[in-house]
CSV table of C-alpha atoms in Angstrom, one decimal:
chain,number,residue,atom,x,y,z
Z,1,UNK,CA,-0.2,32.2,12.2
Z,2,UNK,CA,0.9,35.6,10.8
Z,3,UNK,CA,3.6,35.0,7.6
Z,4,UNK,CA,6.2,37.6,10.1
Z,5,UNK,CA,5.7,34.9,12.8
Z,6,UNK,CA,6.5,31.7,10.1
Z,7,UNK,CA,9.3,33.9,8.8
Z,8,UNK,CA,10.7,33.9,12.0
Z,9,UNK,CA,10.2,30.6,13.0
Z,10,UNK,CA,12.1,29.5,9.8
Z,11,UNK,CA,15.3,31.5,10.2
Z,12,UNK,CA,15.0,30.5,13.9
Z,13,UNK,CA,15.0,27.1,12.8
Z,14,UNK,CA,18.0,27.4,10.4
Z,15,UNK,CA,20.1,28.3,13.4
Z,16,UNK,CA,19.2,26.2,15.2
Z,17,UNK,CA,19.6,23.0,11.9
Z,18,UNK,CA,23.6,24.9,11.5
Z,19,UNK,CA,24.1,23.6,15.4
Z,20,UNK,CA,25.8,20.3,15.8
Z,21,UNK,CA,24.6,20.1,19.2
Z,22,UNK,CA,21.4,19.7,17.9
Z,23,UNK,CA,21.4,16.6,15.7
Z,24,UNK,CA,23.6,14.9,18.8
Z,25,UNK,CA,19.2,14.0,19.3
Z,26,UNK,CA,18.0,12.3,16.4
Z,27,UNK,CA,14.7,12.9,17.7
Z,28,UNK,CA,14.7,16.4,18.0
Z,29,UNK,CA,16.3,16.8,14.4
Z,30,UNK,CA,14.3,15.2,13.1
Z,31,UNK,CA,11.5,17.2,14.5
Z,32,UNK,CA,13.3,20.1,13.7
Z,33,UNK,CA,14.1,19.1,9.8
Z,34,UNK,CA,10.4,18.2,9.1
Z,35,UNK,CA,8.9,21.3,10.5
Z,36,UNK,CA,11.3,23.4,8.5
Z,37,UNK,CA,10.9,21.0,5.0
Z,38,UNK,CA,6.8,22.1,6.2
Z,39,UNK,CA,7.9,25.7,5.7
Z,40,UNK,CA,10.3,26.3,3.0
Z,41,UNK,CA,7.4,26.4,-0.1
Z,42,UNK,CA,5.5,29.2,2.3
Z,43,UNK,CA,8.7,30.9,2.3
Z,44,UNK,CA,10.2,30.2,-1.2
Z,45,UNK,CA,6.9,31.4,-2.7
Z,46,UNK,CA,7.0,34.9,-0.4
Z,47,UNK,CA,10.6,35.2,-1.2
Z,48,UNK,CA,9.3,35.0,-5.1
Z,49,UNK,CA,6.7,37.1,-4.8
Z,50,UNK,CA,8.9,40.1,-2.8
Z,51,UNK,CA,10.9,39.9,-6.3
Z,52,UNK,CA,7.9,39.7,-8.7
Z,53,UNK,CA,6.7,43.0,-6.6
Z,54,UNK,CA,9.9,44.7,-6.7
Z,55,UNK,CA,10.5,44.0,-10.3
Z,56,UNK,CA,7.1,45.0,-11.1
Z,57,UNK,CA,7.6,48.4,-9.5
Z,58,UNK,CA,10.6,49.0,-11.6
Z,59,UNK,CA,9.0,48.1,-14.9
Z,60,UNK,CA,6.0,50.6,-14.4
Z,61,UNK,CA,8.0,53.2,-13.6
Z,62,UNK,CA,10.6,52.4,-16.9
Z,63,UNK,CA,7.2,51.9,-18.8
Z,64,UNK,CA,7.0,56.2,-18.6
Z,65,UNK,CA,9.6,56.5,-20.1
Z,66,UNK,CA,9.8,52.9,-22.5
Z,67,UNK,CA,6.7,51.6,-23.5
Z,68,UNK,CA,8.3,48.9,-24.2
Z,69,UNK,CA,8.6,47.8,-20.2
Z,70,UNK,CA,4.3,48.2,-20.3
Z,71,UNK,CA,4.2,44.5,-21.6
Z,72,UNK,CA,6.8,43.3,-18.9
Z,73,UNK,CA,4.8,45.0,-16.3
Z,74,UNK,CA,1.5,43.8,-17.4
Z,75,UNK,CA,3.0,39.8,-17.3
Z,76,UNK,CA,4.6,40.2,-13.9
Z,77,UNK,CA,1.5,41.4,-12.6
Z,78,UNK,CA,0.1,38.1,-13.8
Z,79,UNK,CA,2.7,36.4,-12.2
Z,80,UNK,CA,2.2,38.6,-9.4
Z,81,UNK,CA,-1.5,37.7,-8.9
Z,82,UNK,CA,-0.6,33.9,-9.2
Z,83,UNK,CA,1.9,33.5,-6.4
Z,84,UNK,CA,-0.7,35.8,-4.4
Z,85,UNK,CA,-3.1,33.0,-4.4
Z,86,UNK,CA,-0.2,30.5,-4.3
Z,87,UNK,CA,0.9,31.7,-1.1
Z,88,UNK,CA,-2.8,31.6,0.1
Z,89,UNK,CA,-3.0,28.5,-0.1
Z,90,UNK,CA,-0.1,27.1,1.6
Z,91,UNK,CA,-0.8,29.1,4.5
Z,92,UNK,CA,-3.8,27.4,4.4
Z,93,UNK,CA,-3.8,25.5,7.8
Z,94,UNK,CA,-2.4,21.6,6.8
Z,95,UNK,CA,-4.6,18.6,8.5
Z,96,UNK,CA,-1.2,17.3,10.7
Z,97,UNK,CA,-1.8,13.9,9.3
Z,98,UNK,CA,-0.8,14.4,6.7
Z,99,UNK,CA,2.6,13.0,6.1
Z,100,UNK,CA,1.4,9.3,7.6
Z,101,UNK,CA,0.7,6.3,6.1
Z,102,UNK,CA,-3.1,5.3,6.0
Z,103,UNK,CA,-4.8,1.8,7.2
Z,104,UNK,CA,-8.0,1.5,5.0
Z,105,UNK,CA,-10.9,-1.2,6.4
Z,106,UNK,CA,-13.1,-2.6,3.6
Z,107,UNK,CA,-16.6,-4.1,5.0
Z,108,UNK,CA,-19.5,-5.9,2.8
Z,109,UNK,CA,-22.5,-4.8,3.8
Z,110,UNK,CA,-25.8,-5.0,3.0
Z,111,UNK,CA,-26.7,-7.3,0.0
Z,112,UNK,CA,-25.0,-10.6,0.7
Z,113,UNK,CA,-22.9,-11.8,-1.6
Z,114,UNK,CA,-23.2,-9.3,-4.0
Z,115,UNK,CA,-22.0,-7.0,-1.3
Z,116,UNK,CA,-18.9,-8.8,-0.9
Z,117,UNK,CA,-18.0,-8.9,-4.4
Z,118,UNK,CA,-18.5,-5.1,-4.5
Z,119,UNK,CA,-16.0,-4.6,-1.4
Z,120,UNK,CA,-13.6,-6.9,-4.0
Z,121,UNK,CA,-13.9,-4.3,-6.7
Z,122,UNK,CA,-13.3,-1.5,-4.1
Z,123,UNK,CA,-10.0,-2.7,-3.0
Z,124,UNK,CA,-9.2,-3.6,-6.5
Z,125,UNK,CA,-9.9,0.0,-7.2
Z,126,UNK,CA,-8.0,1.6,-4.2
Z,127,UNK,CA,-5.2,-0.8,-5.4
Z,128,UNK,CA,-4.4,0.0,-9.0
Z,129,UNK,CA,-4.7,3.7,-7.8
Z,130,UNK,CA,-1.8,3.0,-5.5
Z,131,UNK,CA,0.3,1.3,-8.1
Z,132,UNK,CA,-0.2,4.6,-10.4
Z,133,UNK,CA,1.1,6.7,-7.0
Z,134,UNK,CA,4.4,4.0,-6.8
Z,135,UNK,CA,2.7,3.9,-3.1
Z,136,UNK,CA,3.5,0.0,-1.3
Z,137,UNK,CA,0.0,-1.6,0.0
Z,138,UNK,CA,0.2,-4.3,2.5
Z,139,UNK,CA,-2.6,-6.5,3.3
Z,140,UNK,CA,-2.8,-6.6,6.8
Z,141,UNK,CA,-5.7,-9.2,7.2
Z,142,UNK,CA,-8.8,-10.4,5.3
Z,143,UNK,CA,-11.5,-12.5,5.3
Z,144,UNK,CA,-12.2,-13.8,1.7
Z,145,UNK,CA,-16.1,-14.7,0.2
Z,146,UNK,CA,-16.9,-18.0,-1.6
Z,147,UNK,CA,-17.4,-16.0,-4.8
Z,148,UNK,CA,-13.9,-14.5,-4.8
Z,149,UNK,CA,-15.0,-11.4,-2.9
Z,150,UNK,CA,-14.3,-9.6,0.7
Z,151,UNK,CA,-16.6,-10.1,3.8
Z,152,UNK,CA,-14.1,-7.7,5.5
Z,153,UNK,CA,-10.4,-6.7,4.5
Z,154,UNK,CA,-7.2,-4.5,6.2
Z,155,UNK,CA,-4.9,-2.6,4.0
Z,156,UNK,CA,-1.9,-0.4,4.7
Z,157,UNK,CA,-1.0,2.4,2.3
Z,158,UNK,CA,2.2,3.5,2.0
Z,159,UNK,CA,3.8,6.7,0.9
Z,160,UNK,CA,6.7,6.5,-1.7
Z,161,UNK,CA,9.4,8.6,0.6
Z,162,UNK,CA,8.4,12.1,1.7
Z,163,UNK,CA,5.7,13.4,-0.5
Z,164,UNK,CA,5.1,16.8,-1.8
Z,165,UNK,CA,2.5,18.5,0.4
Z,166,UNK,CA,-1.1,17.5,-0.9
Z,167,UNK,CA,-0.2,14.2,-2.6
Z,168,UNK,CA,0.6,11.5,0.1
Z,169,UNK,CA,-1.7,8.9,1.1
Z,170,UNK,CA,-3.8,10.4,3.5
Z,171,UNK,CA,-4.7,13.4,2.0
Z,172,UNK,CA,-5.5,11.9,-1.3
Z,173,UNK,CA,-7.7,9.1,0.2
Z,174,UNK,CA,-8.6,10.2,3.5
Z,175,UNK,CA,-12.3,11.2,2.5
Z,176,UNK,CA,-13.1,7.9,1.2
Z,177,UNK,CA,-14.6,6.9,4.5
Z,178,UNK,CA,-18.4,6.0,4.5
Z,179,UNK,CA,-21.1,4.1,2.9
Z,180,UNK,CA,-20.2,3.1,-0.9
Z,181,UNK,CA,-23.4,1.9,-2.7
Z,182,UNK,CA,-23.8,0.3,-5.8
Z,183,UNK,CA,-26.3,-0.3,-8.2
Z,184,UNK,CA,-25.7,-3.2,-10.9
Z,185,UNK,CA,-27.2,-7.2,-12.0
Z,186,UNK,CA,-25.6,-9.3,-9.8
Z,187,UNK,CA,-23.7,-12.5,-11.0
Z,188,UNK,CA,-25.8,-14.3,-8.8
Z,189,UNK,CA,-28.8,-13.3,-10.5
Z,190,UNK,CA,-30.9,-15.1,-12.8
Z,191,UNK,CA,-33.5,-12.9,-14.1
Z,192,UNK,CA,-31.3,-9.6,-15.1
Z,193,UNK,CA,-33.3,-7.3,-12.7
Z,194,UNK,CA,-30.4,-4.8,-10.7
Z,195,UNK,CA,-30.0,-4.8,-7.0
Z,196,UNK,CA,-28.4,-2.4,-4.8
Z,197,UNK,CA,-25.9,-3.5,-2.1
Z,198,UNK,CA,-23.5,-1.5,-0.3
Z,199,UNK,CA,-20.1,-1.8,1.5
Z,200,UNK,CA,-18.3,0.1,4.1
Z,201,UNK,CA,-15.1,1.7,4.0
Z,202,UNK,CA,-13.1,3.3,7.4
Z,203,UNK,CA,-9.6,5.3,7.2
Z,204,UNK,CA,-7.4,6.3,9.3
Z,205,UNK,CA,-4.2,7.9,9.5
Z,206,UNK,CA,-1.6,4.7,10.6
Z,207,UNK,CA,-0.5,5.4,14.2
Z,208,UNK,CA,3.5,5.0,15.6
Z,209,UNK,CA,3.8,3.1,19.0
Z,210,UNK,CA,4.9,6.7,20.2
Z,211,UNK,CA,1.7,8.2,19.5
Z,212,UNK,CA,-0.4,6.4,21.3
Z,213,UNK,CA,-0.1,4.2,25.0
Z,214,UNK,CA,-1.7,1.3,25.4
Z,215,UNK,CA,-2.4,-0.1,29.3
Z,216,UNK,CA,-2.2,-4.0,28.9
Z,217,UNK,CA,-4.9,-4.5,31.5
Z,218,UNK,CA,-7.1,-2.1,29.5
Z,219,UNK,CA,-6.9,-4.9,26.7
Z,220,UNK,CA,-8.7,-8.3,26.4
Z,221,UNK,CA,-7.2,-11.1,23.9
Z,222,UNK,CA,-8.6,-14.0,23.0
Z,223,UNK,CA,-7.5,-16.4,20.6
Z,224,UNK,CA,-9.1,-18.8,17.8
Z,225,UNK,CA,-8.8,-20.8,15.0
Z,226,UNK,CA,-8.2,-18.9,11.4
Z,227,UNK,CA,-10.7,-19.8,9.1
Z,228,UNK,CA,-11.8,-19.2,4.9
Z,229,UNK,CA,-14.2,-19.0,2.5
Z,230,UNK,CA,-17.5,-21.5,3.5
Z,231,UNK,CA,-16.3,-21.5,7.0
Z,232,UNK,CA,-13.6,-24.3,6.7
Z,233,UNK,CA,-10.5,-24.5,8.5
Z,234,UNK,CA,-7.3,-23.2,7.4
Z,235,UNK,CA,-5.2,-23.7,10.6
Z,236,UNK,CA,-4.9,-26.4,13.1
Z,237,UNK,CA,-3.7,-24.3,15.9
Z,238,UNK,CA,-5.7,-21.6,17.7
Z,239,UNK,CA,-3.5,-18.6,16.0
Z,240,UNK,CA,-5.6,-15.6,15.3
Z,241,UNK,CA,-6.3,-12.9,17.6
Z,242,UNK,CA,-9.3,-10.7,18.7
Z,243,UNK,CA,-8.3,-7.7,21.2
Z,244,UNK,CA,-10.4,-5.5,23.3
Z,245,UNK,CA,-9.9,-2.6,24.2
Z,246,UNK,CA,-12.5,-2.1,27.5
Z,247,UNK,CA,-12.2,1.8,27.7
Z,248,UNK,CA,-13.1,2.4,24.7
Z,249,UNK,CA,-15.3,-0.4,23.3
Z,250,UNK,CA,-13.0,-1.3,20.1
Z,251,UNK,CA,-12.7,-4.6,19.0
Z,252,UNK,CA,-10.0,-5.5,16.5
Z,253,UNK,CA,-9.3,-9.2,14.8
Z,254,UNK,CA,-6.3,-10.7,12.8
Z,255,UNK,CA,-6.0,-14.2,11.3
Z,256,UNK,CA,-3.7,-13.7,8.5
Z,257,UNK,CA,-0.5,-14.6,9.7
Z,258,UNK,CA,0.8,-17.9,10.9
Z,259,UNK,CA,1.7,-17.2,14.5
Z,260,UNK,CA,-0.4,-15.8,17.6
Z,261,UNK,CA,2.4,-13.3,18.1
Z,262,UNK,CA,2.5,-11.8,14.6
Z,263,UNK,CA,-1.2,-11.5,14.4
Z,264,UNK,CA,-1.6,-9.8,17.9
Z,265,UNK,CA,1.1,-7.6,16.4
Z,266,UNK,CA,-1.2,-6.6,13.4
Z,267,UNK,CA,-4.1,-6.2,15.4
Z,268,UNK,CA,-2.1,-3.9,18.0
Z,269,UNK,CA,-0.9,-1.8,15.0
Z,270,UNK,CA,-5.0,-1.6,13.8
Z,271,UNK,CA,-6.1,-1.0,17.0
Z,272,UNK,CA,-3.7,2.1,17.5
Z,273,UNK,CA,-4.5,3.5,14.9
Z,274,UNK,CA,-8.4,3.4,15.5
Z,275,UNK,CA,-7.3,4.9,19.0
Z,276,UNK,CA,-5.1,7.9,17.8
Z,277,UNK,CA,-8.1,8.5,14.9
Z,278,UNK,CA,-10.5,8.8,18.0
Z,279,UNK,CA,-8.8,10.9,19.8
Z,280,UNK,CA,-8.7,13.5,17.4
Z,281,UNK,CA,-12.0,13.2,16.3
Z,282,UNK,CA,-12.3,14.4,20.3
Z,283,UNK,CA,-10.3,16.9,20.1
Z,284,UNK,CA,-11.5,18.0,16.7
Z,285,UNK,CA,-15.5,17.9,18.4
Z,286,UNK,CA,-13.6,20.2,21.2
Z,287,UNK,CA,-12.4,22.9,19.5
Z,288,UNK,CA,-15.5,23.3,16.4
Z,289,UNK,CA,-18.0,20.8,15.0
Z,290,UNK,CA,-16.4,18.0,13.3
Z,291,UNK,CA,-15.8,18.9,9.5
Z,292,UNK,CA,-18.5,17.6,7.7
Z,293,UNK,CA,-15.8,16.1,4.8
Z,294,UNK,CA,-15.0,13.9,7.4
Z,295,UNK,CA,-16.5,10.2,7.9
Z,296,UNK,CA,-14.7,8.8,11.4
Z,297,UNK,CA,-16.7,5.0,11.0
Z,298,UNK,CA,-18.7,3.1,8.8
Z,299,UNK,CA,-21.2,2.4,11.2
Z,300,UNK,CA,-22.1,6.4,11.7
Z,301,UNK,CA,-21.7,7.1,8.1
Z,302,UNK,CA,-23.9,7.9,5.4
Z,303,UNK,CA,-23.8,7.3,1.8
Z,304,UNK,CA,-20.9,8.7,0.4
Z,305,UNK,CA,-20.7,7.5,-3.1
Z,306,UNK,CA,-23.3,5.7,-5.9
Z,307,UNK,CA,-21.4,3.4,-8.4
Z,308,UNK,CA,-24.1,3.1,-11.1
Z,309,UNK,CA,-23.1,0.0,-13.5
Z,310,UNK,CA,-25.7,0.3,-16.1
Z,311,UNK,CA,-25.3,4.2,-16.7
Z,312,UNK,CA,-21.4,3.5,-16.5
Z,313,UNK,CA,-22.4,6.5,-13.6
Z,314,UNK,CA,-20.1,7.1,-10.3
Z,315,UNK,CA,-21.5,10.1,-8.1
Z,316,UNK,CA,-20.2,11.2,-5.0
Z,317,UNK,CA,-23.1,13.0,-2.3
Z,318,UNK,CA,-20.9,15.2,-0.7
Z,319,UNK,CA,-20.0,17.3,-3.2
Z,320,UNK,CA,-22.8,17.0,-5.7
Z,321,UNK,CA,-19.6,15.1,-8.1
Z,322,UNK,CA,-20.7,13.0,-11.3
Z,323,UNK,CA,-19.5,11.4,-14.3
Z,324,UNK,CA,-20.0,8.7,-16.6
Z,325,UNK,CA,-16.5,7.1,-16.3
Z,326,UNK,CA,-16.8,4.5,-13.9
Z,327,UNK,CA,-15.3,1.5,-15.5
Z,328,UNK,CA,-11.7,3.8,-15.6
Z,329,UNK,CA,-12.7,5.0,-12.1
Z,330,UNK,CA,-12.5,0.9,-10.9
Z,331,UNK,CA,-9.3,0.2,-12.8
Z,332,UNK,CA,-8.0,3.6,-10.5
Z,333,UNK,CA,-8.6,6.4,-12.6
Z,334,UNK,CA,-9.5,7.8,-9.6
Z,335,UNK,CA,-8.3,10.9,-10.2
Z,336,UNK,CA,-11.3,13.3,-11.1
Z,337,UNK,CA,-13.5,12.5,-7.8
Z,338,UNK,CA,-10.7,12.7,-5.4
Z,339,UNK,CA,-9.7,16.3,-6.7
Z,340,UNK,CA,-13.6,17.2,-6.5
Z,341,UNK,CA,-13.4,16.0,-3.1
Z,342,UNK,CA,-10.1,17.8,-1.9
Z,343,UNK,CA,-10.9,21.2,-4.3
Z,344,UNK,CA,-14.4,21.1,-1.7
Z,345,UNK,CA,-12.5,21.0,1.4
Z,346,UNK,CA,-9.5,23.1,0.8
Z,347,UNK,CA,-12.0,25.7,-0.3
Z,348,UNK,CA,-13.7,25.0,3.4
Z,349,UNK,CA,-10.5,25.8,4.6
Z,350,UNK,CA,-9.9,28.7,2.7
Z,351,UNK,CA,-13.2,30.3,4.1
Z,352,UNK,CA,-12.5,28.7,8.0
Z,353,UNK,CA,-9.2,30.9,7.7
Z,354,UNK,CA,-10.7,33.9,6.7
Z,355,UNK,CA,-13.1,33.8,8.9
């Protein structure tokens, strides 16, 4: 969209935000507030700029005559250049999720034991990030090892409020999806020699009941006993829940909570969001080939990342990322490979919306 057509659409909006009528539906207001929150930095930063230019037309022309206004001139077109490529980017087109809340699925994979332990240190990882962001995490269900590690674990991160543009949950974790291999000596081995093992790791952007409708006849429950570590019982009652959804083939299990009800609730919120994260993986294959930054399940992925223990080495594929920091990158200094991996699509973007 052309900057006229989003300054229009803002000043349009602020008449229409000054009409009482309009917040008589939350709904709409809503709507309406959050589109026009989306706009003001675009139009605070071309507001800026019109004023950097206008200033900076004044102070060459006084510089003729006082060369004294040269130096002013030669730092506002500094300024000048900087809100140029400021305002690039925020008219760079925003993914529309976002602003939500993510629901991150850690699987062991291949290597056993090991492999479940790894998926530990994962979430362990993806954890202390969050407590650095003030975001809230919420374990929606897990399925613990024998060792103290994950066969499989469901975690909900939360954004603090409304985050600036850039640094919510989603679009600072949302390429984490894929095939997370690591190289280390296991605790379970005897001779020292290193193993690789690998766990899986799916996000997607948490769905609202709104978004997406469910037909109850296109679901199948069935219910069983929770169980732990080894296999044991942990409940005497047949309370966890595995749904179905026929149409599309997804299967989604929760065994955490006490009650049938609240784990069919959990798995109904997992299961949405899978649904709304397939759909616009259609739409996306629709309109172009699906961006190559993006990993939709771990059974499709490829390798995303190499956590190397005994060269202290973390390396992400994609974007050709390394560095020799890894035991700060497990305690959720995450920091460095995330930016690698959002500075590598946001310059994909750049070049989609010149093209």
């Amino acid at each position: 969209m052309k900057l006229d057509d989003l300054l229009g659409e803002y000043y349009e909006l602020e008449q229409q935000l000054a009409d009482p009528a309009v917040h008589a539906d939350q709904s709409q207001a809503r709507a309406l507030s959050k589109r026009y929150s989306q706009l003001t930095p675009i139009i605070s930063a071309y507001r800026e700029l019109t004023q950097v230019e206008s200033d900076l037309e004044t102070a060459k022309e006084l510089s003729a005559e006082d060369p004294a206004f040269a130096d002013e001139a030669r730092q506002l077109e500094k300024s000048r250049e900087e809100l140029v490529d400021r305002l690039h980017h925020l008219l760079i087109p925003r993914d529309p999720a976002d602003e939500k809340n993510l629901i991150m699925e850690v699987k062991a994979g291949e290597g056993g034991e090991e492999s479940a332990l790894f998926a530990g240190d994962l979430v362990r990882m993806y954890l202390r990030y969050a407590e650095r962001h003030s975001w809230k995490t919420e374990v929606i269900d897990s399925t613990p090892s024998d060792l103290g590690g994950y066969k499989d674990i469901t975690i909900a991160f939360k954004n603090k409020g409304a985050p600036e543009p850039g640094q919510g949950v989603w679009p600072q974790l949302k390429f984490e999806g894929g095939v997370h291999r690591v190289q280390r000596v296991p605790v379970t081995e005897s001779q020292g020699r290193i193993h690789t093992s690998a766990a899986g790791v799916l996000v997607v952007p948490e769905a609202e009941e709104v978004e997406v409708e469910i037909n109850d006849n296109d679901l199948r429950v069935d219910v069983f006993r929770s169980s732990g570590p080894g296999g044991q019982s942990v409940n005497t009652t047949d309370s966890a829940v595995r749904i179905t959804h026929l149409p599309s083939g997804i299967v989604v299990s929760c065994q955490n909570e006490k009650s049938q009800l609240q784990n069919k609730e959990q798995a109904m919120r997992i299961l949405r969001s899978r649904l709304l994260a397939e759909a616009q993986a259609s739409v996306d294959a629709e309109a172009a080939a699906e961006r190559r930054s993006q990993v939709r399940t771990v059974d499709r992925s490829e390798r995303v990342r190499t956590y190397n223990f005994p060269e202290n080495r973390i390396s992400d594929h994609r974007v050709g990322y390394k560095a020799y920091n890894l035991d700060q990158v497990l305690d959720g200094d995450l920091g460095g490979v995330l930016q690698a991996l959002i500075d590598a699509d946001t310059k994909e973007r750049l070049e989609q919306a010149e093209s």
